[in-house]
Each structure stands twice: as structure tokens, then as C-alpha cells.
Amino acid sequence: MLVALGHLLRNEARMLACIGPFVFRRRRTTPPGVTAVGYARAQVPLLVVFAVVTLIEALLFLLLDLGPVVDTILVVLPGYSLLFTVGMLAATVVRASAVRVEGGELVLKPLFETNLVVRLRHPAPVSRPLGRTAAVSILRCYADEPDILLTAVR
């Protein structure tokens, strides 16, 4: 349980650390032989809507007078939610997916949407999140520029 909590906090810290580079329009550099493929374009509208709704929620809570403790909680929680949403937005822009091929292995971060489908010639074994293995013959992924991704994996 503590290991999972530490992993969660470490990922949250990485996400929030992306806000600075996002504000100054910097992207994470990639080492030689690695292609950076953006995936933020599909997620930005939803994250902006979340941020605006959270901001409106925080402003509406300022109108309530439920006592100083409750008022503070009702302003701090949406404020943190807004910071978290901006951090997610920043992380998707600053930390593009890193694609590299090593010894026939394709390393790519999975996402929820797909605009590129790669059919493999032979099934490839993959490790699933809980340690089980599976054979994969189709790779579905999302990239802002799918042509660049397709060139990187060929």
C-alpha cells in the first residue's frame, strides 16, 4: 500500500513539475535514436473544460458563507483540482510519448484514443500491468502526427 502511494505521489510530482516548462513553452528533450510523438491535441479541449468548470466551482463556493473552516476547505479543494488539471494539461504537452525500437521491441506509451493501427507480421509477447503476458498482433495508439510515428516504428 505504501509503495503504491509513493508511486502515485512521485507521478503527481512529475506531472506538477511540467507546469513551469509548459508556461515557458519548453518540451522535454529526447536522447538520440528516440522520436518524440505528441498526443496532447485530442486531450486539450477536455482538460480546458475541466479547468474552467473547476474555476467556476471555486468562485461559486466563495459566495457561500458556511463558516471559516468550511469556506477554506471549499476554496482549497477546487484550487488544488485546478492545479491538478493544469498539471495534467502541461504533462500531456511537455512530455510527449517517446518511441524507440530496440531489438525488435517497440516502446510506446498507450493512450485512450487511437488514430493509428499497426498490424504486426507475427504476434509479439507483451507484459500486462499485473505481470501476466499476452501475445499482441495489433498495436493501436494515438499521435498528433501519426505519419512521424509510423516512420519511427518502420
Tab-separated table of C-alpha atoms in Angstrom:
chain	number	residue	atom	x	y	z
A	1	MET	CA	0.000	0.000	0.000
A	2	LEU	CA	2.793	2.416	0.902
A	3	VAL	CA	4.673	1.538	-2.281
A	4	ALA	CA	1.589	2.357	-4.378
A	5	LEU	CA	1.124	5.646	-2.522
A	6	GLY	CA	4.779	6.561	-3.075
A	7	HIS	CA	4.452	5.735	-6.781
A	8	LEU	CA	1.306	7.886	-7.015
A	9	LEU	CA	2.958	10.849	-5.270
A	10	ARG	CA	6.064	10.558	-7.447
A	11	ASN	CA	3.939	10.607	-10.616
A	12	GLU	CA	1.943	13.575	-9.319
A	13	ALA	CA	5.145	15.472	-8.570
A	14	ARG	CA	6.409	14.777	-12.109
A	15	MET	CA	3.114	15.989	-13.529
A	16	LEU	CA	3.105	19.215	-11.498
A	17	ALA	CA	6.764	19.803	-12.410
A	18	CYS	CA	5.660	20.100	-16.047
A	19	ILE	CA	3.758	23.343	-15.362
A	20	GLY	CA	6.919	25.504	-15.497
A	21	PRO	CA	8.173	24.166	-18.836
A	22	PHE	CA	4.589	24.366	-20.172
A	23	VAL	CA	4.357	28.069	-19.280
A	24	PHE	CA	7.743	28.779	-20.907
A	25	ARG	CA	6.886	26.586	-23.944
A	26	ARG	CA	9.653	24.037	-23.429
A	27	ARG	CA	9.382	20.361	-24.333
A	28	ARG	CA	11.272	17.508	-22.775
A	29	THR	CA	14.357	16.658	-24.799
A	30	THR	CA	14.735	13.178	-26.157
A	31	PRO	CA	18.002	11.286	-26.463
A	32	PRO	CA	19.431	10.329	-29.870
A	33	GLY	CA	17.555	7.477	-31.536
A	34	VAL	CA	14.271	8.327	-29.813
A	35	THR	CA	11.401	10.023	-31.623
A	36	ALA	CA	9.056	12.260	-29.611
A	37	VAL	CA	5.416	11.906	-30.666
A	38	GLY	CA	2.871	14.361	-29.276
A	39	TYR	CA	-0.554	13.216	-28.092
A	40	ALA	CA	-1.983	16.332	-26.422
A	41	ARG	CA	-4.144	17.635	-29.265
A	42	ALA	CA	-7.037	15.255	-28.515
A	43	GLN	CA	-6.912	15.829	-24.745
A	44	VAL	CA	-6.520	19.610	-24.535
A	45	PRO	CA	-10.197	20.546	-25.116
A	46	LEU	CA	-11.452	18.233	-22.371
A	47	LEU	CA	-8.794	19.378	-19.894
A	48	VAL	CA	-9.576	23.044	-20.635
A	49	VAL	CA	-13.278	22.372	-19.963
A	50	PHE	CA	-12.359	20.675	-16.654
A	51	ALA	CA	-10.191	23.649	-15.685
A	52	VAL	CA	-12.918	26.205	-16.489
A	53	VAL	CA	-15.605	24.229	-14.623
A	54	THR	CA	-13.310	23.842	-11.613
A	55	LEU	CA	-12.563	27.573	-11.623
A	56	ILE	CA	-16.276	28.417	-11.779
A	57	GLU	CA	-16.935	25.953	-8.962
A	58	ALA	CA	-14.279	27.600	-6.784
A	59	LEU	CA	-15.730	31.059	-7.467
A	60	LEU	CA	-19.248	29.867	-6.618
A	61	PHE	CA	-18.011	28.422	-3.327
A	62	LEU	CA	-16.727	31.909	-2.433
A	63	LEU	CA	-20.352	33.094	-2.457
A	64	LEU	CA	-21.334	30.627	0.268
A	65	ASP	CA	-20.946	31.552	3.908
A	66	LEU	CA	-20.706	28.289	5.826
A	67	GLY	CA	-18.117	29.337	8.374
A	68	PRO	CA	-14.400	29.967	8.017
A	69	VAL	CA	-13.274	26.316	8.168
A	70	VAL	CA	-15.774	25.026	5.610
A	71	ASP	CA	-15.230	28.065	3.366
A	72	THR	CA	-11.475	27.459	3.415
A	73	ILE	CA	-11.930	23.779	2.545
A	74	LEU	CA	-14.379	24.644	-0.250
A	75	VAL	CA	-11.847	27.021	-1.798
A	76	VAL	CA	-8.685	24.937	-1.259
A	77	LEU	CA	-10.036	21.693	-2.749
A	78	PRO	CA	-11.201	23.202	-6.069
A	79	GLY	CA	-7.965	25.215	-6.138
A	80	TYR	CA	-5.952	22.010	-5.887
A	81	SER	CA	-8.208	20.391	-8.508
A	82	LEU	CA	-7.489	23.313	-10.825
A	83	LEU	CA	-3.743	22.958	-10.212
A	84	PHE	CA	-4.000	19.198	-10.850
A	85	THR	CA	-5.912	19.759	-14.125
A	86	VAL	CA	-3.383	22.336	-15.328
A	87	GLY	CA	-0.624	19.867	-14.375
A	88	MET	CA	-2.252	17.129	-16.469
A	89	LEU	CA	-2.566	19.531	-19.390
A	90	ALA	CA	1.065	20.573	-19.012
A	91	ALA	CA	2.265	16.971	-18.764
A	92	THR	CA	0.496	15.940	-21.966
A	93	VAL	CA	2.101	18.827	-23.854
A	94	VAL	CA	5.592	18.775	-22.309
A	95	ARG	CA	6.099	15.006	-22.025
A	96	ALA	CA	5.418	13.631	-25.491
A	97	SER	CA	5.421	9.881	-25.942
A	98	ALA	CA	8.903	8.548	-26.537
A	99	VAL	CA	9.055	5.960	-29.295
A	100	ARG	CA	12.086	3.797	-29.751
A	101	VAL	CA	12.739	0.427	-31.310
A	102	GLU	CA	15.371	-1.775	-29.723
A	103	GLY	CA	15.946	-5.341	-30.805
A	104	GLY	CA	12.511	-5.611	-32.358
A	105	GLU	CA	10.813	-4.147	-29.287
A	106	LEU	CA	8.533	-1.158	-29.714
A	107	VAL	CA	8.413	1.099	-26.653
A	108	LEU	CA	5.360	3.369	-26.662
A	109	LYS	CA	3.062	4.786	-24.003
A	110	PRO	CA	-0.572	3.674	-24.545
A	111	LEU	CA	-3.457	6.173	-24.655
A	112	PHE	CA	-7.242	6.065	-24.716
A	113	GLU	CA	-7.824	7.194	-28.305
A	114	THR	CA	-6.342	5.743	-31.455
A	115	ASN	CA	-5.661	7.226	-34.856
A	116	LEU	CA	-3.018	4.732	-35.918
A	117	VAL	CA	-3.283	0.966	-36.168
A	118	VAL	CA	-0.128	-1.092	-36.754
A	119	ARG	CA	-0.606	-4.736	-37.707
A	120	LEU	CA	2.422	-6.825	-36.791
A	121	ARG	CA	3.619	-9.630	-39.081
A	122	HIS	CA	3.894	-12.024	-36.144
A	123	PRO	CA	2.355	-11.879	-32.661
A	124	ALA	CA	4.634	-10.202	-30.151
A	125	PRO	CA	4.666	-11.052	-26.424
A	126	VAL	CA	3.908	-8.170	-24.044
A	127	SER	CA	3.810	-7.843	-20.265
A	128	ARG	CA	0.486	-6.731	-18.855
A	129	PRO	CA	0.194	-4.387	-15.832
A	130	LEU	CA	-0.260	-7.165	-13.254
A	131	GLY	CA	2.613	-9.271	-14.592
A	132	ARG	CA	0.747	-11.594	-16.951
A	133	THR	CA	1.959	-11.920	-20.513
A	134	ALA	CA	-0.034	-11.844	-23.741
A	135	ALA	CA	0.628	-12.081	-27.459
A	136	VAL	CA	-0.157	-8.923	-29.431
A	137	SER	CA	-0.540	-8.722	-33.192
A	138	ILE	CA	-2.091	-5.228	-33.452
A	139	LEU	CA	-0.825	-2.004	-31.896
A	140	ARG	CA	-3.366	0.802	-31.534
A	141	CYS	CA	-2.122	4.209	-30.445
A	142	TYR	CA	-2.723	7.938	-30.750
A	143	ALA	CA	-0.300	10.560	-32.039
A	144	ASP	CA	-0.751	14.187	-33.045
A	145	GLU	CA	1.335	13.432	-36.146
A	146	PRO	CA	0.725	9.751	-36.975
A	147	ASP	CA	2.981	9.936	-40.049
A	148	ILE	CA	6.003	10.696	-37.843
A	149	LEU	CA	5.118	7.815	-35.530
A	150	LEU	CA	4.663	5.416	-38.425
A	151	THR	CA	8.059	6.416	-39.845
A	152	ALA	CA	9.675	5.884	-36.418
A	153	VAL	CA	8.335	2.352	-35.992
A	154	ARG	CA	9.101	1.066	-39.501
